[in-house]
Coordinates of C-alpha atoms in Angstrom, one line a residue:
M355 CA -62.6 31.4 -87.5
A356 CA -64.6 30.8 -90.8
E357 CA -62.6 33.6 -92.5
A358 CA -59.3 32.0 -91.3
L359 CA -60.4 28.6 -92.8
V360 CA -61.2 30.4 -96.1
V361 CA -57.8 32.0 -96.2
G362 CA -56.0 28.7 -95.5
A363 CA -58.0 26.8 -98.0
L364 CA -57.4 29.4 -100.7
V365 CA -53.7 29.4 -100.1
S366 CA -53.4 25.6 -100.3
G367 CA -55.7 25.5 -103.3
S368 CA -53.9 28.4 -105.1
I369 CA -50.5 26.7 -104.7
S370 CA -51.8 23.5 -106.2
L371 CA -53.5 25.5 -109.0
V372 CA -50.3 27.4 -109.9
L373 CA -48.2 24.2 -109.7
N374 CA -50.6 22.3 -112.0
R375 CA -50.5 25.2 -114.5
L376 CA -46.7 25.2 -114.5
I377 CA -46.4 21.5 -115.4
S378 CA -49.4 21.3 -117.8
P379 CA -48.4 20.3 -121.4
E380 CA -50.2 23.4 -122.7
F381 CA -48.2 25.8 -120.6
V382 CA -44.8 24.0 -121.2
N383 CA -45.3 23.8 -125.0
S384 CA -46.9 27.2 -125.6
V385 CA -45.0 29.4 -123.1
V386 CA -42.0 27.8 -121.5
S387 CA -40.4 26.4 -124.6
K388 CA -40.8 29.8 -126.5
K389 CA -41.0 32.6 -124.0
L390 CA -40.0 32.0 -120.5
D391 CA -36.6 30.9 -119.1
R392 CA -36.8 27.3 -117.8
K393 CA -34.6 28.2 -114.8
L394 CA -37.1 30.8 -113.8
V395 CA -40.0 28.3 -114.0
E396 CA -38.1 25.8 -112.0
R397 CA -37.2 28.4 -109.4
L398 CA -40.9 29.3 -109.1
K399 CA -41.8 25.6 -108.7
T400 CA -39.2 25.2 -105.9
A401 CA -40.5 28.3 -104.1
L402 CA -44.1 27.0 -104.4
L403 CA -43.3 23.6 -103.1
A404 CA -41.5 25.0 -100.1
A405 CA -44.3 27.5 -99.5
E406 CA -46.9 24.7 -99.6
A407 CA -45.2 22.8 -96.8
L408 CA -45.0 26.0 -94.7
A409 CA -48.6 26.9 -95.4
A410 CA -49.8 23.6 -94.0
D411 CA -48.2 24.5 -90.6
A412 CA -49.2 28.2 -90.9
E413 CA -52.9 27.2 -91.3
Q414 CA -52.8 25.6 -87.9
K415 CA -50.8 28.3 -86.1
Q416 CA -52.7 31.4 -87.5
F417 CA -55.3 31.3 -84.7
G418 CA -54.3 33.6 -82.0
N419 CA -51.1 34.6 -83.9
N420 CA -51.7 37.7 -86.0
R421 CA -48.2 37.6 -87.5
V422 CA -48.8 34.2 -89.0
R423 CA -52.2 35.3 -90.2
K424 CA -50.6 38.3 -92.0
W425 CA -48.0 35.9 -93.5
L426 CA -50.7 33.7 -95.0
D427 CA -52.4 36.8 -96.4
S428 CA -49.2 37.9 -98.0
L429 CA -48.6 34.5 -99.5
R430 CA -52.1 34.4 -100.8
D431 CA -51.7 37.7 -102.6
A432 CA -48.4 36.6 -104.1
L433 CA -50.1 33.4 -105.4
Y434 CA -52.9 35.3 -107.0
T435 CA -50.4 37.5 -108.8
A436 CA -48.4 34.5 -110.0
D437 CA -51.6 32.8 -111.2
D438 CA -52.7 35.9 -113.0
L439 CA -49.3 36.3 -114.7
L440 CA -49.2 32.7 -115.9
D441 CA -52.7 32.9 -117.1
R442 CA -51.9 36.0 -119.2
A443 CA -48.8 34.3 -120.7
L444 CA -50.8 31.2 -121.7
I445 CA -53.7 33.2 -123.2
K446 CA -51.3 35.4 -125.0
A447 CA -49.4 32.4 -126.5
E448 CA -52.6 30.6 -127.5
I449 CA -54.1 33.7 -129.2
R450 CA -51.0 34.4 -131.2
K451 CA -50.7 30.7 -132.2
K452 CA -54.2 30.6 -133.6
V453 CA -54.7 34.0 -135.2
R454 CA -52.8 37.3 -135.8
I455 CA -54.8 39.9 -133.9
R456 CA -54.1 42.8 -131.7
L457 CA -54.0 41.7 -128.1
P458 CA -56.0 43.4 -125.3
L459 CA -54.0 45.9 -123.4
R460 CA -54.0 43.8 -120.2
L461 CA -52.3 40.9 -122.1
N462 CA -50.0 43.0 -124.1
L463 CA -46.9 42.6 -121.9
S464 CA -43.5 42.1 -123.5
V465 CA -41.5 39.0 -122.7
R466 CA -39.0 41.1 -120.7
E467 CA -41.9 42.6 -118.6
M468 CA -43.4 39.2 -118.0
V469 CA -40.1 37.7 -116.8
A470 CA -39.5 40.7 -114.6
K471 CA -42.9 40.4 -112.9
I472 CA -42.6 36.7 -112.4
N473 CA -39.1 37.2 -110.9
E474 CA -40.7 39.7 -108.5
V475 CA -43.3 37.2 -107.4
V476 CA -40.7 34.5 -106.9
K477 CA -38.7 36.8 -104.8
R478 CA -41.8 37.7 -102.7
I479 CA -42.5 34.0 -102.0
E480 CA -38.8 33.3 -101.2
D481 CA -38.7 36.3 -98.8
L482 CA -41.8 34.9 -97.1
Q483 CA -40.0 31.6 -96.7
K484 CA -37.1 33.3 -94.9
L485 CA -39.5 34.4 -92.2
K486 CA -40.3 30.8 -91.2
D487 CA -37.9 30.7 -88.2
S488 CA -39.0 34.0 -86.7
L489 CA -42.7 32.8 -87.0
G490 CA -41.9 29.3 -85.8
L491 CA -43.1 27.7 -89.0
K492 CA -42.1 24.2 -90.0
E493 CA -42.3 22.3 -93.2
I494 CA -45.0 19.6 -92.7
P495 CA -46.5 17.2 -95.2
T496 CA -50.3 17.1 -95.9
G497 CA -52.4 14.0 -95.5
S498 CA -55.9 13.1 -96.6
S499 CA -59.3 12.5 -95.1
S500 CA -62.9 13.2 -95.7
W501 CA -65.8 14.0 -93.5
K502 CA -69.5 14.7 -94.3
P503 CA -72.1 15.7 -91.7
P504 CA -75.3 13.5 -91.4
S505 CA -78.2 14.9 -93.4
T506 CA -80.8 12.1 -93.4
S507 CA -83.3 10.5 -91.0
L508 CA -81.6 7.1 -91.5
V509 CA -79.4 5.8 -88.7
K510 CA -75.8 5.2 -89.8
G511 CA -73.7 2.5 -88.1
N512 CA -73.8 1.5 -84.5
V513 CA -75.1 3.9 -81.8
Y514 CA -73.2 3.7 -78.5
G515 CA -74.2 4.9 -75.0
R516 CA -77.6 6.4 -75.8
D517 CA -80.0 3.6 -74.6
G518 CA -80.8 5.5 -71.4
D519 CA -81.5 8.7 -73.4
Q520 CA -83.8 6.9 -75.8
Q521 CA -85.8 5.4 -72.9
A522 CA -86.1 8.8 -71.2
L523 CA -87.3 10.5 -74.4
M524 CA -89.7 7.7 -75.2
K525 CA -91.3 8.1 -71.7
M526 CA -91.4 11.9 -72.3
L527 CA -93.2 11.3 -75.6
N528 CA -95.6 8.8 -74.2
D529 CA -96.5 11.0 -71.3
N530 CA -97.6 13.7 -73.7
N531 CA -100.0 11.4 -75.7
H532 CA -103.0 13.1 -74.1
H533 CA -102.1 16.5 -75.7
N534 CA -103.0 17.5 -79.2
L535 CA -99.5 18.9 -79.8
S536 CA -96.3 18.6 -77.8
V537 CA -93.0 20.1 -78.6
I538 CA -89.9 18.4 -77.3
S539 CA -86.4 19.6 -77.9
I540 CA -83.1 17.7 -77.6
V541 CA -80.6 20.3 -76.4
G542 CA -76.9 20.0 -76.5
M543 CA -73.6 21.3 -77.9
G544 CA -72.5 20.6 -81.5
G545 CA -71.3 17.1 -82.1
V546 CA -72.8 15.6 -78.9
G547 CA -75.2 13.3 -80.9
K548 CA -78.5 15.1 -81.0
T549 CA -79.3 14.2 -84.6
T550 CA -78.3 10.6 -84.1
L551 CA -80.6 10.3 -81.1
A552 CA -83.4 11.9 -83.1
Q553 CA -82.8 9.4 -85.9
C554 CA -83.1 6.5 -83.4
L555 CA -86.5 7.8 -82.2
Y556 CA -87.7 8.5 -85.7
N557 CA -86.9 5.0 -86.8
N558 CA -88.3 3.3 -83.7
M559 CA -91.2 1.1 -84.9
D560 CA -92.8 0.8 -81.4
L561 CA -92.7 4.6 -81.0
M562 CA -94.1 5.2 -84.5
D563 CA -97.0 2.7 -83.9
G564 CA -100.2 4.7 -84.5
V565 CA -98.5 7.6 -86.2
D566 CA -100.3 8.6 -89.4
L567 CA -97.7 11.1 -90.8
K568 CA -94.1 11.7 -90.1
A569 CA -91.4 13.9 -91.7
W570 CA -87.7 14.8 -91.2
I571 CA -86.8 18.4 -91.9
C572 CA -83.4 20.0 -91.8
V573 CA -83.7 23.6 -90.6
S574 CA -80.2 25.0 -89.8
E575 CA -79.2 28.5 -88.9
H576 CA -81.6 30.4 -91.2
F577 CA -85.2 29.6 -90.1
D578 CA -87.4 30.6 -93.0
V579 CA -91.0 30.1 -92.0
V580 CA -92.3 29.8 -95.6
E581 CA -89.5 27.4 -96.7
T582 CA -89.8 25.2 -93.6
T583 CA -93.6 25.0 -93.9
K584 CA -93.1 24.0 -97.6
N585 CA -90.6 21.4 -96.6
V586 CA -92.9 19.9 -94.0
I587 CA -95.6 19.5 -96.7
K588 CA -93.1 17.9 -99.0
G589 CA -92.1 15.5 -96.2
I590 CA -95.6 14.3 -95.6
S591 CA -96.6 14.4 -99.3
S592 CA -93.8 12.4 -101.0
G593 CA -91.9 15.5 -102.0
V594 CA -94.8 17.3 -103.8
C595 CA -95.7 21.0 -103.1
S596 CA -96.4 23.6 -105.8
L597 CA -97.6 26.4 -103.5
D598 CA -95.7 29.6 -102.7
S599 CA -98.1 31.8 -100.8
F600 CA -97.6 31.4 -97.0
D601 CA -101.4 31.6 -96.4
L602 CA -102.0 28.8 -98.9
L603 CA -99.2 26.8 -97.5
Q604 CA -100.6 27.0 -94.0
Q605 CA -104.1 26.2 -95.1
D606 CA -102.8 23.1 -97.0
L607 CA -100.7 22.0 -94.1
K608 CA -103.6 22.4 -91.7
E609 CA -105.8 20.2 -93.9
K610 CA -103.1 17.5 -94.2
L611 CA -102.5 17.4 -90.5
S612 CA -106.2 17.7 -89.3
E613 CA -107.3 14.7 -87.2
K614 CA -103.9 12.9 -87.9
K615 CA -101.3 11.9 -85.4
F616 CA -98.0 13.2 -86.7
F617 CA -94.3 13.0 -85.7
I618 CA -92.2 15.9 -87.2
V619 CA -88.5 16.2 -86.6
L620 CA -87.0 19.7 -87.1
D621 CA -83.2 19.0 -87.1
D622 CA -80.6 21.6 -86.2
V623 CA -82.9 24.6 -85.2
W624 CA -81.3 27.9 -84.1
S625 CA -84.0 30.5 -84.2
E626 CA -85.4 31.7 -80.9
D627 CA -87.7 34.3 -82.5
A628 CA -91.1 33.8 -80.8
D629 CA -93.0 35.6 -83.5
M630 CA -91.7 33.4 -86.2
W631 CA -92.4 30.3 -84.1
N632 CA -96.0 31.5 -83.4
S633 CA -96.6 31.9 -87.2
F634 CA -95.0 28.6 -88.0
I635 CA -96.7 26.5 -85.3
T636 CA -100.3 27.5 -86.1
P637 CA -101.3 24.6 -88.5
F638 CA -99.8 22.0 -86.2
Q639 CA -102.5 22.7 -83.5
H640 CA -105.1 20.7 -85.5
G641 CA -103.5 17.3 -85.2
R642 CA -104.8 14.3 -83.3
M643 CA -103.8 13.6 -79.7
G644 CA -100.2 12.5 -79.3
S645 CA -98.9 14.6 -82.2
T646 CA -95.3 15.7 -81.6
I647 CA -92.7 18.1 -83.0
L648 CA -89.2 16.9 -82.0
L649 CA -86.4 19.6 -82.2
T650 CA -82.7 19.2 -82.1
T651 CA -81.0 22.4 -81.1
R652 CA -78.1 24.0 -79.3
M653 CA -80.4 26.8 -78.0
E654 CA -82.2 26.2 -74.7
N655 CA -85.2 28.5 -75.6
V656 CA -86.1 27.2 -79.0
G657 CA -89.7 26.0 -79.3
G658 CA -90.7 27.1 -75.8
I659 CA -93.6 29.2 -77.0
V660 CA -96.1 26.3 -77.0
R661 CA -98.0 25.2 -73.9
H662 CA -96.8 21.6 -73.8
Y663 CA -93.1 22.0 -74.2
N664 CA -90.3 19.9 -72.7
S665 CA -86.5 20.0 -73.3
Y666 CA -84.1 17.2 -72.8
P667 CA -80.5 18.2 -72.2
L668 CA -78.2 15.7 -73.9
K669 CA -74.9 15.1 -72.1
E670 CA -71.5 14.0 -73.4
L671 CA -70.6 10.3 -73.6
S672 CA -68.2 8.5 -71.3
D673 CA -64.6 7.9 -72.6
D674 CA -65.4 4.2 -72.9
Y675 CA -68.4 4.8 -75.2
C676 CA -66.3 7.3 -77.2
W677 CA -63.6 4.7 -77.5
S678 CA -66.1 2.2 -79.0
I679 CA -67.1 4.8 -81.6
F680 CA -63.5 5.7 -82.3
A681 CA -62.4 2.0 -82.6
D682 CA -65.4 1.2 -84.8
N683 CA -64.5 4.0 -87.3
A684 CA -60.7 3.3 -87.1
S685 CA -61.3 -0.4 -87.9
F686 CA -59.7 -1.3 -84.6
P687 CA -58.5 -4.0 -84.0
E688 CA -59.2 -5.5 -87.4
S689 CA -56.6 -3.5 -89.3
N690 CA -55.0 -1.3 -86.5
G691 CA -54.7 -3.8 -83.7
S692 CA -51.4 -3.0 -82.0
S693 CA -51.3 -2.1 -78.3
E694 CA -49.2 1.0 -79.1
L695 CA -51.9 2.4 -81.3
E696 CA -54.6 1.5 -78.8
G697 CA -52.7 3.5 -76.1
I698 CA -52.5 6.6 -78.4
G699 CA -56.1 6.2 -79.6
R700 CA -57.4 6.1 -76.0
K701 CA -55.5 9.4 -75.3
I702 CA -57.0 10.9 -78.4
V703 CA -60.5 9.9 -77.3
E704 CA -59.9 11.5 -73.9
R705 CA -59.4 14.8 -75.7
C706 CA -62.7 14.4 -77.6
D707 CA -64.5 15.6 -74.4
G708 CA -67.3 13.0 -74.7
L709 CA -68.3 14.2 -78.2
P710 CA -69.2 11.2 -80.4
L711 CA -68.9 13.2 -83.6
A712 CA -65.3 14.0 -82.7
A713 CA -64.5 10.4 -81.9
E714 CA -66.1 9.2 -85.2
T715 CA -64.3 11.8 -87.3
L716 CA -60.9 11.1 -85.9
G717 CA -61.4 7.4 -86.0
R718 CA -62.2 7.6 -89.7
L719 CA -59.3 9.9 -90.2
L720 CA -56.9 7.3 -88.8
R721 CA -58.6 4.3 -90.3
S722 CA -56.0 4.0 -93.1
K723 CA -53.0 5.1 -91.0
H724 CA -51.1 2.2 -89.4
D725 CA -48.1 4.2 -88.2
A726 CA -47.9 5.3 -84.6
G727 CA -46.3 8.6 -85.8
E728 CA -49.4 9.5 -87.7
W729 CA -51.6 8.9 -84.7
N730 CA -49.2 10.9 -82.5
K731 CA -49.5 13.9 -84.9
V732 CA -53.2 14.0 -84.2
L733 CA -52.7 13.6 -80.4
S734 CA -50.1 16.3 -80.2
S735 CA -51.8 18.8 -82.6
D736 CA -51.9 22.4 -81.4
I737 CA -55.5 22.6 -82.5
W738 CA -56.6 20.9 -79.3
Q739 CA -55.7 24.1 -77.4
F740 CA -58.3 26.2 -79.3
S741 CA -61.3 27.3 -77.3
M742 CA -64.6 26.1 -78.8
I743 CA -66.2 29.3 -77.4
D744 CA -63.8 31.3 -79.6
S745 CA -63.7 29.1 -82.7
K746 CA -67.2 27.6 -82.6
I747 CA -65.7 24.5 -84.2
V748 CA -65.1 21.2 -82.5
P749 CA -61.2 20.9 -82.4
A750 CA -61.5 17.3 -83.7
L751 CA -63.4 18.4 -86.8
L752 CA -60.9 21.2 -87.3
I753 CA -58.1 18.6 -87.3
S754 CA -59.9 16.5 -89.9
Y755 CA -60.2 19.6 -92.1
Y756 CA -56.5 20.2 -92.0
H757 CA -55.8 16.7 -93.1
L758 CA -57.8 17.2 -96.3
P759 CA -55.6 17.5 -99.4
A760 CA -55.4 21.0 -100.9
H761 CA -57.8 20.5 -103.7
L762 CA -60.5 19.3 -101.3
K763 CA -60.0 22.2 -99.0
R764 CA -60.6 24.5 -102.0
C765 CA -63.7 22.5 -102.8
F766 CA -64.8 22.6 -99.2
V767 CA -64.6 26.4 -99.1
Y768 CA -66.5 26.7 -102.4
C769 CA -69.3 24.5 -101.2
S770 CA -69.4 26.4 -97.9
L771 CA -70.7 29.4 -99.8
Y772 CA -74.0 27.6 -100.2
P773 CA -76.6 27.5 -97.3
K774 CA -76.4 24.5 -95.0
D775 CA -78.5 21.6 -96.3
H776 CA -78.5 23.0 -99.8
E777 CA -79.4 20.3 -102.3
F778 CA -76.8 20.3 -105.1
D779 CA -77.5 19.4 -108.6
K780 CA -74.6 17.1 -109.6
G781 CA -74.4 18.2 -113.2
E782 CA -74.5 21.9 -112.4
L783 CA -71.9 21.5 -109.6
I784 CA -69.5 19.7 -112.0
L785 CA -69.9 22.5 -114.6
L786 CA -69.2 25.1 -111.9

C-alpha cells in the first residue's frame, strides 16, 4: 500500500513538475524560441494534461488491479524521461548562452536528436492514454484538502462520546494508587481515538492532583530504548538532556523519579519485545505510590511485562457521536446547512465505522465544499471497498490523501521518508 501511494504521488508530482518547466519563462525564452518546435511543446502539454486527469483515477483504482498499477509505472517512467530531456535542453541552452565551452557528453545532443526523443516520449504518453477504456479509467479533476495527525498532549477541539471511557480509566488509575508503578494501556485500532482520550486524562486537573512529574512521549513504530529514555528525561526536565550513555541515562532518570509521583504517557507504542521493555522500565520502579505509565497502542500485549498491568480496550463511537464530530469539522450547519448535504453526510459517517479520526478528516475535507456533487464523490468513492487489513490505512484517510493537490502529494511522500514524529527544522526543510 505504501509503495502504491509513493508511485501515485510521484506520478502526480512529476506531471506538475514537467508542466511547470514547460511554461516557465526560462524554458520558453531559452529553449522553445530557439530550439524546439512550439507545436511539439504544445502537443506535450496536451498529453500531460490528459494524463494528469487519468492518473487521478488510476491512483484510486490501482489497488487490486495489477494492470492499472503497471499503467501508472509506465506513465511514471515516461514522465521521468520527459523531465530529464527538458532539463538537458534547458541546461544546454543556459551554458551556451553564458560561455562557449565544450558540453558534457550527456548534454551534447543535437536539436534533431532532442526533438526525436521528445516525440518518442509524447507518443508513449499518448499511447498510454489510448488504454484508458480497456482499463476503465476516467478523466477526473483533483481537489484539495489537508490533514495532519495529532502530535501533542494538548486536546484539540471538542471531544465527543468518551465521557464513560474517561470515568472508567480514572477509576482504573485511582484503584492503582497503592502501587509504586502501574502500567495501563489504551488498546484500539488506528483512528479510534486512543491519543485523544490520553490527552483528556493528561490534562485532567483532578487526576493530576498530587502528581510531581509528568511527560508526554511519542514512541511510534520504532521503539528505541535509549532515545525513548532520553525523551522521558527531556519531558520531565524542560527539554534538557545532554547524556548519551544508556547507563548514565537510566541512572539520571532513576534519580529524577525517585520518591516522586509521576504520570508518563507513551503515545503510539508498537513494540512487544519483553527484553526491551524490561530494560526500559527499570528506572520507573523507584517512583512514589500512584506513579503511572499510560500507553496508547494497537497491540494487546504491549507493556504486559510489569506486575501491575491493565489494558483498556477502546471501542468505536456510535454513528451519532461520529456525526457530531463530522458536523463540527464540516462547519455544519453554519456554512453547509442544507438537508440534502446532511443526508449525504450522515451516509458518509455510517461508512466511517465509528472511527472519530475518519469522521474528523472527512468533515474537514468537505468543510469548504457546498455542492452535493462533491459530497457524493466522497460517499461513492471506490476506496471504501478497500480492506483495512490489506491496506493498513483507514479508507477515510486514504480518501483525504487523494484529494490533496499534486504538489502536496509529492511533499507528503518526501516527508514520509522521515521517521514518524521526526522534528523538522523549518529552514533546513525549505532548503531541501
